[in-house]
Amino acid sequence: MNHSHETPKTISGLLSALRCLCLLCIMLGLALPTLAAEIQVTPEQDLQLVLESAKAGDTIQLQPGRYLGNFIVNKGITLSGADGYTSIIDAQGKGNALLLQSSNVTIERLKIVNWGDDLTAQNAGIYSDQTANQLIIRENRLNGDGFGIWLQKGKEIKVHHNRIQGNPALRSADRGNGIQLSIVQNVEVSDNEVSQTRDGIYIISSQHNTIKNNTMHDLRYGIHYMYSHSNRVLDNLAYDTRAGYALMSSRHLTVSGNESRDSQDYGFLMNFITYSEISHNRIYRVWTKPENKVLGREGKGLFVYNSAYNSINHNLIDTAEIGIHLTAGSEHTKVFGNSFINNPVQVKYVANRQAEWSLEGAGNFWSNYLGWDLDNDGYGDRPFEPNDGIDKLIWQYPEAKMLLDSPAVLILRWIQTQFPVLKPVGVKDSFPLMQAPSLGARQAVINEAE
C-alpha cells in the first residue's frame, strides 16, 4: 500500500495540534499566578533596592541587624523581621521609618526606632496617607518621638499585638499619638500596648471601626474620638492618664467593657456625644493630684458635656471626687443600672429641668443611700436625690465650701427636706438599687451594634 500521500497530511495535523497545544500552554500560563518568592535580606544589602525589585506577594525576610534609612513600600508584600525583634529599622531621627504606598502590605515582627519628631509633617514609625487597603500591622515594637502608626484613607486594616512607646523626656504636647486613624473604615485595632505618647489611640472622621482589648497608660488620653460615628470601643484598659477615654463630637458609639484606673481628671469624658451606648465599664480612682489642684478642677468619673440621647448604664464608678457630672444641655440621657461607690460627691447635675435616673422601675446603686427596703423587693422605699439647693450654691460659689458644716447650712438642708417645694430641680432616682448590679451580660449590647 502506498502511504506517500498521507504523510503530508499527518505532518500537517501534528503541526496543527502542536500549535493548539502551544496556544493552550500560553493561555494557561497567563491564567496561573506568579509564584511568590521569599527573599532573605541582611543589613549589608540595600533594603530599598530590594523593596523596589520585589514583586507583589513576595515576602522579604530581614535577618538580625540594624537597617538604616527611611524605606518606602510600594508593592503588596510582606516585610517580616527575625525572632526576638532583632531586625531593627532605624530612621536615624528624621522622616518616616516605613512609608506604605500600596494595598495588601503586611508589616510584622519588626523593631522600629528613631523616626522624626516633626508633628506638623506627621513623622511616624509606620505611615500611610494614601488609599491603601487590606493592611496588616502586627507584632511590632515601636519606640520614637513622633507618631507611632499613622493610617489614613484606608479600609479593611488590622493593627494587632504591637507595642508602642513614646519619649517621656518630651512634653506630652510635643509627642505624637501612638496609633492615629484618620478617614478610615473597617479597621480593627486590638491587643496593642501604648505608653508615653500623647494619646494612645486617636480616631478622627472614621466609621465602622473596632478598638478592642488594648492597654494604654502614662498618656494624656487613652482613647480619643473626634468626628466619628458607628464605632465600637470594647474591653480596653487605660490607666495613669488625664482621661481614660475622651469621646468628642461623635455619634453611634458602643463603649462597653472598658476600664479606667487612676486618671487625674476624667474616667470618661463625653463632649457632644449623641445616640451612643456607654455600658458595663469600670472606673476606679479619678483624683486630681494635689500639685495640680486649682479651683473647680476635680476628678470626675463620668463627665457629660453637651451630650444627649445617650444611654449610660451598668457602669461602676468607684472612688472619684465626683461620680458623674452632667452639664451644658446634656438631656434625654438614660442613666440606670450604674453603681456609684465611695465618691465624695456622687452627682453634679447642672440643668434647669428634673431628671429621672431610672428605667422601667430600676434605678442605680448609691453607696450613700440611707433608705430602707421594707418589702424586700431590691429597691429602696424612698427615692434618692443626690443634690439639693446647698450643693448648687457651692457649685456656683466654690469658696463657700468652708460653710458646709455650719449650723446655718444644716438648718437650710433640713428645711428643704421638710418643704420640698423649696428644693430646686435636679436628679431623682425613684427606684434606687439596694445592691450593686453585676456588670456581666453585655453581649446583647455588642450584638446590637454589629
Coordinates of C-alpha atoms in Angstrom, one line a residue:
M1 CA 0.0 0.0 0.0
N2 CA 1.3 3.5 -0.9
H3 CA 1.3 5.9 2.1
S4 CA 3.1 8.8 0.4
H5 CA 0.0 10.9 0.0
E6 CA -0.9 10.6 3.8
T7 CA 2.4 11.7 5.2
P8 CA 2.0 15.4 4.5
K9 CA -1.5 15.3 6.0
T10 CA -0.1 13.6 9.1
I11 CA 2.6 16.1 9.4
S12 CA 0.2 19.0 8.9
G13 CA -2.1 17.5 11.6
L14 CA 0.7 17.2 14.0
L15 CA 1.8 20.8 13.4
S16 CA -1.8 22.0 13.9
A17 CA -2.1 20.0 17.1
L18 CA 1.3 21.4 18.3
R19 CA 0.1 24.9 17.6
C20 CA -3.1 24.3 19.6
L21 CA -1.1 22.9 22.4
C22 CA 1.3 25.9 22.5
L23 CA -1.7 28.3 22.4
L24 CA -3.2 26.3 25.3
C25 CA 0.0 26.5 27.3
I26 CA 0.3 30.2 26.7
M27 CA -3.3 30.7 27.8
L28 CA -2.7 28.5 30.9
G29 CA 0.5 30.4 31.6
L30 CA -1.4 33.7 31.6
A31 CA -4.0 32.3 33.9
L32 CA -1.6 30.9 36.5
P33 CA -0.4 33.3 39.2
T34 CA 3.3 34.1 39.6
L35 CA 4.7 32.1 42.4
A36 CA 5.6 34.4 45.4
A37 CA 9.2 34.4 46.5
E38 CA 10.8 34.6 49.9
I39 CA 13.7 37.0 49.8
Q40 CA 16.4 36.9 52.6
V41 CA 18.0 40.3 53.3
T42 CA 21.0 41.2 55.5
P43 CA 21.9 44.7 56.9
E44 CA 24.7 44.9 54.4
Q45 CA 22.3 44.9 51.4
D46 CA 20.4 47.9 50.1
L47 CA 16.9 47.3 51.6
Q48 CA 15.3 50.0 49.5
L49 CA 16.6 48.4 46.3
V50 CA 15.2 45.0 47.4
L51 CA 11.8 46.6 48.1
E52 CA 11.7 48.2 44.7
S53 CA 12.7 45.0 42.8
A54 CA 10.3 42.7 44.7
K55 CA 7.0 41.6 43.2
A56 CA 3.5 41.7 44.7
G57 CA 3.1 38.7 47.0
D58 CA 6.8 38.4 47.9
T59 CA 7.9 38.0 51.5
I60 CA 11.1 40.0 52.4
Q61 CA 12.7 38.4 55.5
L62 CA 15.0 40.7 57.3
Q63 CA 17.9 39.0 59.1
P64 CA 19.0 40.3 62.5
G65 CA 20.7 43.6 62.5
R66 CA 20.1 47.4 62.0
Y67 CA 18.7 48.7 58.8
L68 CA 19.4 52.5 58.5
G69 CA 17.2 54.8 56.5
N70 CA 13.6 55.8 55.5
F71 CA 12.1 53.0 53.5
I72 CA 9.2 53.0 51.0
V73 CA 7.0 50.0 50.4
N74 CA 5.1 50.4 47.1
K75 CA 4.0 46.9 46.4
G76 CA 1.8 44.4 48.2
I77 CA 4.5 42.5 50.0
T78 CA 5.2 41.1 53.5
L79 CA 8.1 42.7 55.4
S80 CA 9.0 40.4 58.2
G81 CA 11.6 40.5 61.0
A82 CA 13.6 37.8 62.7
D83 CA 12.6 36.3 66.1
G84 CA 13.2 38.3 69.2
Y85 CA 12.8 41.7 67.5
T86 CA 16.4 41.6 66.3
S87 CA 15.6 43.1 62.9
I88 CA 15.7 46.9 63.6
I89 CA 14.5 49.7 61.2
D90 CA 16.4 52.8 62.3
A91 CA 15.2 56.0 60.7
Q92 CA 18.1 58.0 62.2
G93 CA 16.0 60.7 63.7
K94 CA 14.2 62.0 60.6
G95 CA 11.1 61.4 58.5
N96 CA 9.0 58.2 58.5
A97 CA 10.7 54.9 59.1
L98 CA 8.3 53.0 56.8
L99 CA 6.1 54.7 54.2
L100 CA 3.4 52.4 52.9
Q101 CA 2.2 53.3 49.3
S102 CA 0.4 50.1 48.4
S103 CA -2.5 47.9 49.5
N104 CA -2.1 44.3 50.7
V105 CA 1.0 45.1 52.7
T106 CA 1.9 43.2 55.9
I107 CA 4.5 44.5 58.4
E108 CA 5.3 42.1 61.1
R109 CA 7.8 41.3 63.9
L110 CA 10.0 44.4 63.3
K111 CA 11.6 46.8 65.8
I112 CA 11.2 50.3 64.6
V113 CA 13.0 53.2 66.2
N114 CA 14.3 56.7 66.0
W115 CA 11.9 58.2 63.4
G116 CA 11.4 62.0 63.1
D117 CA 9.8 64.3 65.7
D118 CA 8.1 66.8 63.3
L119 CA 4.5 66.5 64.2
T120 CA 3.5 69.0 61.5
A121 CA 5.0 66.7 58.9
Q122 CA 3.3 63.8 60.6
N123 CA 6.5 61.9 61.1
A124 CA 5.7 58.3 62.1
G125 CA 7.2 54.9 62.6
I126 CA 4.8 53.4 60.1
Y127 CA 3.0 55.9 57.9
S128 CA 0.2 55.5 55.2
D129 CA -1.6 58.6 54.0
Q130 CA -2.9 57.2 50.7
T131 CA -5.7 54.9 49.8
A132 CA -4.1 51.7 51.0
N133 CA -6.4 48.8 51.9
Q134 CA -6.0 45.4 53.4
L135 CA -3.0 46.3 55.5
I136 CA -1.8 44.1 58.4
I137 CA 0.5 45.6 61.0
R138 CA 1.2 43.1 63.7
E139 CA 3.6 42.1 66.4
N140 CA 5.9 45.1 66.0
R141 CA 7.8 47.1 68.6
L142 CA 8.0 50.9 68.0
N143 CA 9.9 53.4 70.1
G144 CA 10.2 57.1 69.0
D145 CA 9.3 60.7 69.3
G146 CA 6.6 61.3 66.7
F147 CA 3.5 59.3 65.8
G148 CA 3.8 55.5 66.2
I149 CA 1.4 54.3 63.5
W150 CA -0.4 56.8 61.2
L151 CA -3.1 55.3 58.9
Q152 CA -5.2 57.5 56.7
K153 CA -7.9 56.9 54.0
G154 CA -7.7 53.1 54.1
K155 CA -10.2 50.3 54.6
E156 CA -10.0 46.7 55.9
I157 CA -6.9 47.2 58.1
K158 CA -5.8 45.2 61.1
V159 CA -3.4 46.5 63.8
H160 CA -2.7 43.7 66.3
H161 CA -0.3 42.9 69.1
N162 CA 2.0 45.9 68.6
R163 CA 3.9 47.7 71.4
I164 CA 4.4 51.4 71.0
Q165 CA 6.3 53.7 73.4
G166 CA 6.9 57.4 73.1
N167 CA 9.6 59.6 74.6
P168 CA 8.9 60.6 78.2
A169 CA 11.6 63.2 78.1
L170 CA 9.3 65.3 75.8
R171 CA 6.3 67.3 77.0
S172 CA 3.1 65.5 76.4
A173 CA 2.0 68.1 73.8
D174 CA 5.3 67.6 71.8
R175 CA 4.8 63.8 71.4
G176 CA 2.8 62.2 68.6
N177 CA -0.1 59.8 69.2
G178 CA 0.5 56.1 69.5
I179 CA -1.9 54.9 66.8
Q180 CA -3.6 57.6 64.6
L181 CA -6.6 56.6 62.5
S182 CA -7.9 59.3 60.1
I183 CA -10.7 58.8 57.5
V184 CA -10.6 55.1 57.7
Q185 CA -13.3 52.4 57.7
N186 CA -13.5 48.8 58.9
V187 CA -10.2 48.9 60.9
E188 CA -9.6 46.6 63.8
V189 CA -7.1 47.7 66.4
S190 CA -6.7 45.1 69.1
D191 CA -4.3 43.7 71.7
N192 CA -1.8 46.6 71.4
E193 CA 0.0 48.3 74.3
V194 CA 0.7 52.1 74.0
S195 CA 2.5 54.2 76.6
Q196 CA 4.2 57.6 77.0
T197 CA 2.9 59.0 73.7
R198 CA 0.4 62.0 73.7
D199 CA -2.8 60.0 73.2
G200 CA -2.8 56.2 73.0
I201 CA -5.3 55.7 70.1
Y202 CA -6.7 58.7 68.3
I203 CA -9.6 58.3 65.8
I204 CA -10.9 61.2 63.6
S205 CA -13.5 61.2 60.8
S206 CA -13.7 57.4 60.7
Q207 CA -16.5 54.9 60.7
H208 CA -17.2 51.2 61.4
N209 CA -14.0 50.5 63.3
T210 CA -13.4 48.4 66.4
I211 CA -10.9 49.3 69.1
K212 CA -10.7 46.2 71.3
N213 CA -8.6 44.8 74.2
N214 CA -5.8 47.4 74.1
T215 CA -3.8 48.5 77.1
M216 CA -2.9 52.2 77.3
H217 CA -1.0 54.0 80.1
D218 CA 1.0 57.1 81.0
L219 CA -0.7 59.3 78.5
R220 CA -2.9 62.3 78.1
Y221 CA -6.0 60.4 76.8
G222 CA -6.1 56.6 76.4
I223 CA -8.6 56.6 73.5
H224 CA -9.6 59.8 71.9
Y225 CA -12.5 60.1 69.4
M226 CA -13.3 63.1 67.2
Y227 CA -16.0 63.5 64.4
S228 CA -16.6 59.8 64.0
H229 CA -19.6 57.5 64.0
S230 CA -20.6 53.9 64.2
N231 CA -17.5 52.7 66.1
R232 CA -17.1 50.1 68.9
V233 CA -14.7 50.5 71.9
L234 CA -14.6 47.2 73.7
D235 CA -12.7 45.7 76.6
N236 CA -9.8 48.2 76.7
L237 CA -7.7 49.2 79.8
A238 CA -6.4 52.7 80.4
Y239 CA -4.5 53.8 83.5
D240 CA -2.3 56.7 84.7
T241 CA -3.9 59.1 82.2
R242 CA -5.5 62.5 82.4
A243 CA -8.6 60.9 80.9
G244 CA -9.0 57.3 80.2
Y245 CA -11.5 57.8 77.3
A246 CA -12.1 61.1 75.6
L247 CA -15.2 60.8 73.4
M248 CA -15.9 64.0 71.4
S249 CA -18.1 65.2 68.6
S250 CA -19.2 61.7 67.6
R251 CA -22.3 59.6 67.5
H252 CA -23.5 56.0 67.5
L253 CA -20.6 54.7 69.6
T254 CA -20.7 51.5 71.5
V255 CA -18.4 51.8 74.5
S256 CA -18.6 48.7 76.6
G257 CA -16.5 46.5 78.9
N258 CA -13.7 49.1 79.3
E259 CA -11.7 50.0 82.4
S260 CA -10.2 53.3 83.5
R261 CA -7.9 53.4 86.6
D262 CA -6.0 56.2 88.3
S263 CA -6.9 59.1 85.9
Q264 CA -6.3 62.6 87.1
D265 CA -9.3 64.4 85.5
Y266 CA -11.8 62.1 83.9
G267 CA -12.5 58.4 83.7
F268 CA -14.8 59.0 80.7
L269 CA -15.1 62.4 79.1
M270 CA -18.1 62.8 76.8
N271 CA -18.3 66.1 74.8
F272 CA -21.1 66.4 72.2
I273 CA -21.7 62.7 72.0
T274 CA -25.1 61.6 70.7
Y275 CA -27.0 58.3 70.3
S276 CA -24.3 56.3 72.0
E277 CA -24.3 53.4 74.5
I278 CA -21.9 53.7 77.4
S279 CA -22.3 50.5 79.4
H280 CA -20.6 47.9 81.6
N281 CA -17.4 50.0 82.0
R282 CA -15.4 50.2 85.2
I283 CA -13.9 53.4 86.6
Y284 CA -11.6 53.5 89.6
R285 CA -9.8 56.3 91.4
V286 CA -10.2 59.5 89.5
W287 CA -8.5 62.1 91.6
T288 CA -6.7 65.3 90.7
K289 CA -3.2 65.3 92.2
P290 CA -2.7 67.9 95.0
E291 CA 0.0 69.7 93.0
N292 CA -2.4 70.2 90.1
K293 CA -5.3 71.3 92.2
V294 CA -7.0 74.6 91.2
L295 CA -10.4 75.9 91.9
G296 CA -13.0 73.9 90.0
R297 CA -10.6 71.1 88.9
E298 CA -11.8 67.8 90.4
G299 CA -11.6 64.3 89.2
K300 CA -14.8 63.1 87.5
G301 CA -15.7 59.5 86.9
L302 CA -18.1 60.4 84.1
F303 CA -18.2 63.9 82.7
V304 CA -21.0 64.5 80.3
Y305 CA -21.0 67.9 78.5
N306 CA -23.4 69.0 75.8
S307 CA -24.3 65.4 75.0
A308 CA -27.8 64.0 74.5
Y309 CA -29.8 60.9 73.6
N310 CA -27.3 58.5 75.1
S311 CA -27.7 55.5 77.4
I312 CA -25.3 55.3 80.4
N313 CA -26.0 52.0 82.1
H314 CA -24.4 49.3 84.2
N315 CA -21.1 51.2 84.8
L316 CA -19.1 51.1 88.0
I317 CA -17.8 54.4 89.3
D318 CA -15.7 53.8 92.4
T319 CA -13.7 56.5 94.3
A320 CA -13.9 59.6 92.1
E321 CA -14.0 63.1 93.5
I322 CA -17.3 63.5 91.6
G323 CA -19.0 60.3 90.4
I324 CA -20.9 61.8 87.4
H325 CA -21.1 65.4 86.3
L326 CA -23.7 66.4 83.7
T327 CA -23.9 69.9 82.3
A328 CA -24.4 72.2 79.3
G329 CA -27.7 70.7 77.9
S330 CA -26.9 67.1 78.4
E331 CA -30.5 66.0 78.3
H332 CA -32.5 62.9 77.1
T333 CA -29.9 60.7 78.7
K334 CA -30.9 57.4 80.2
V335 CA -29.0 56.6 83.4
F336 CA -29.8 53.3 85.1
G337 CA -28.2 50.2 86.5
N338 CA -25.0 52.0 87.5
S339 CA -23.1 51.7 90.7
F340 CA -21.8 54.9 92.4
I341 CA -19.5 53.8 95.2
N342 CA -17.3 55.9 97.6
N343 CA -17.5 59.1 95.6
P344 CA -17.5 62.1 98.0
V345 CA -19.8 63.9 95.5
Q346 CA -22.0 61.3 93.7
V347 CA -23.6 63.6 91.2
K348 CA -23.1 67.2 90.0
Y349 CA -26.1 68.0 87.8
V350 CA -26.2 71.4 86.2
A351 CA -29.5 71.8 84.3
N352 CA -32.9 73.5 84.6
R353 CA -35.2 70.5 84.5
Q354 CA -35.8 67.5 86.6
A355 CA -34.1 64.3 85.5
E356 CA -35.3 60.8 86.4
W357 CA -32.4 58.3 86.6
S358 CA -34.2 55.0 86.4
L359 CA -35.7 52.9 83.6
E360 CA -38.7 50.6 83.8
G361 CA -38.7 50.6 87.6
A362 CA -34.9 50.0 88.1
G363 CA -32.5 52.8 89.1
N364 CA -28.9 52.9 90.3
F365 CA -26.9 51.8 93.3
W366 CA -25.7 54.6 95.6
S367 CA -23.3 53.7 98.4
N368 CA -24.5 56.7 100.4
Y369 CA -28.2 55.9 100.1
L370 CA -29.7 55.7 103.6
G371 CA -33.2 54.4 102.8
W372 CA -34.8 51.0 103.7
D373 CA -36.2 48.2 101.7
L374 CA -39.0 47.0 104.0
D375 CA -40.8 45.0 101.3
N376 CA -37.6 43.2 100.2
D377 CA -38.1 43.9 96.5
G378 CA -34.5 45.0 96.0
Y379 CA -35.3 48.7 95.6
G380 CA -35.3 51.5 98.2
D381 CA -38.6 52.5 99.6
R382 CA -38.0 56.2 99.0
P383 CA -36.3 58.0 96.1
F384 CA -32.7 59.1 96.1
E385 CA -32.0 62.7 95.4
P386 CA -28.2 63.3 95.5
N387 CA -28.3 67.1 95.3
D388 CA -30.1 70.0 97.0
G389 CA -30.0 73.7 96.8
I390 CA -26.9 73.9 99.0
D391 CA -25.0 71.8 96.5
K392 CA -26.0 74.1 93.7
L393 CA -24.9 77.1 95.8
I394 CA -21.5 75.5 96.4
W395 CA -21.1 74.8 92.6
Q396 CA -21.8 78.5 91.9
Y397 CA -19.6 79.8 94.7
P398 CA -16.9 77.2 95.4
E399 CA -15.4 79.4 98.2
A400 CA -18.5 78.7 100.3
K401 CA -17.3 75.1 100.9
M402 CA -15.9 76.2 104.2
L403 CA -19.5 76.8 105.4
L404 CA -20.8 73.3 104.7
D405 CA -20.7 72.1 108.3
S406 CA -22.1 75.3 109.8
P407 CA -25.4 75.3 111.7
A408 CA -27.0 77.6 109.2
V409 CA -26.3 75.3 106.2
L410 CA -27.5 72.3 108.2
I411 CA -30.8 74.1 109.0
L412 CA -31.2 75.1 105.3
R413 CA -30.8 71.5 104.3
W414 CA -33.3 70.3 106.9
I415 CA -35.8 73.0 105.7
Q416 CA -35.5 71.7 102.1
T417 CA -36.4 68.1 103.2
Q418 CA -39.4 69.3 105.1
F419 CA -40.7 71.7 102.4
P420 CA -39.9 70.1 99.0
V421 CA -41.3 73.0 97.1
L422 CA -38.2 74.9 98.1
K423 CA -35.9 72.3 96.5
P424 CA -34.5 73.2 93.1
V425 CA -34.8 70.7 90.1
G426 CA -32.2 68.0 89.9
V427 CA -31.6 64.3 89.7
K428 CA -34.1 61.9 91.1
D429 CA -33.7 58.1 91.3
S430 CA -37.2 56.8 92.1
F431 CA -36.0 53.2 92.4
P432 CA -32.5 53.1 93.9
L433 CA -31.0 49.7 94.0
M434 CA -30.1 48.1 97.3
Q435 CA -27.3 46.1 95.9
A436 CA -24.7 46.9 93.2
P437 CA -25.7 45.1 89.9
S438 CA -23.4 42.7 88.0
L439 CA -21.5 44.2 85.1
G440 CA -21.8 41.0 83.1
A441 CA -24.4 40.0 80.5
R442 CA -23.4 42.7 78.0
Q443 CA -23.3 40.6 74.8
A444 CA -26.7 41.8 73.7
V445 CA -25.3 45.4 73.6
I446 CA -22.4 44.3 71.4
N447 CA -24.6 42.2 69.1
E448 CA -27.0 45.1 68.6
A449 CA -24.1 47.3 67.5
E450 CA -22.7 44.8 64.9

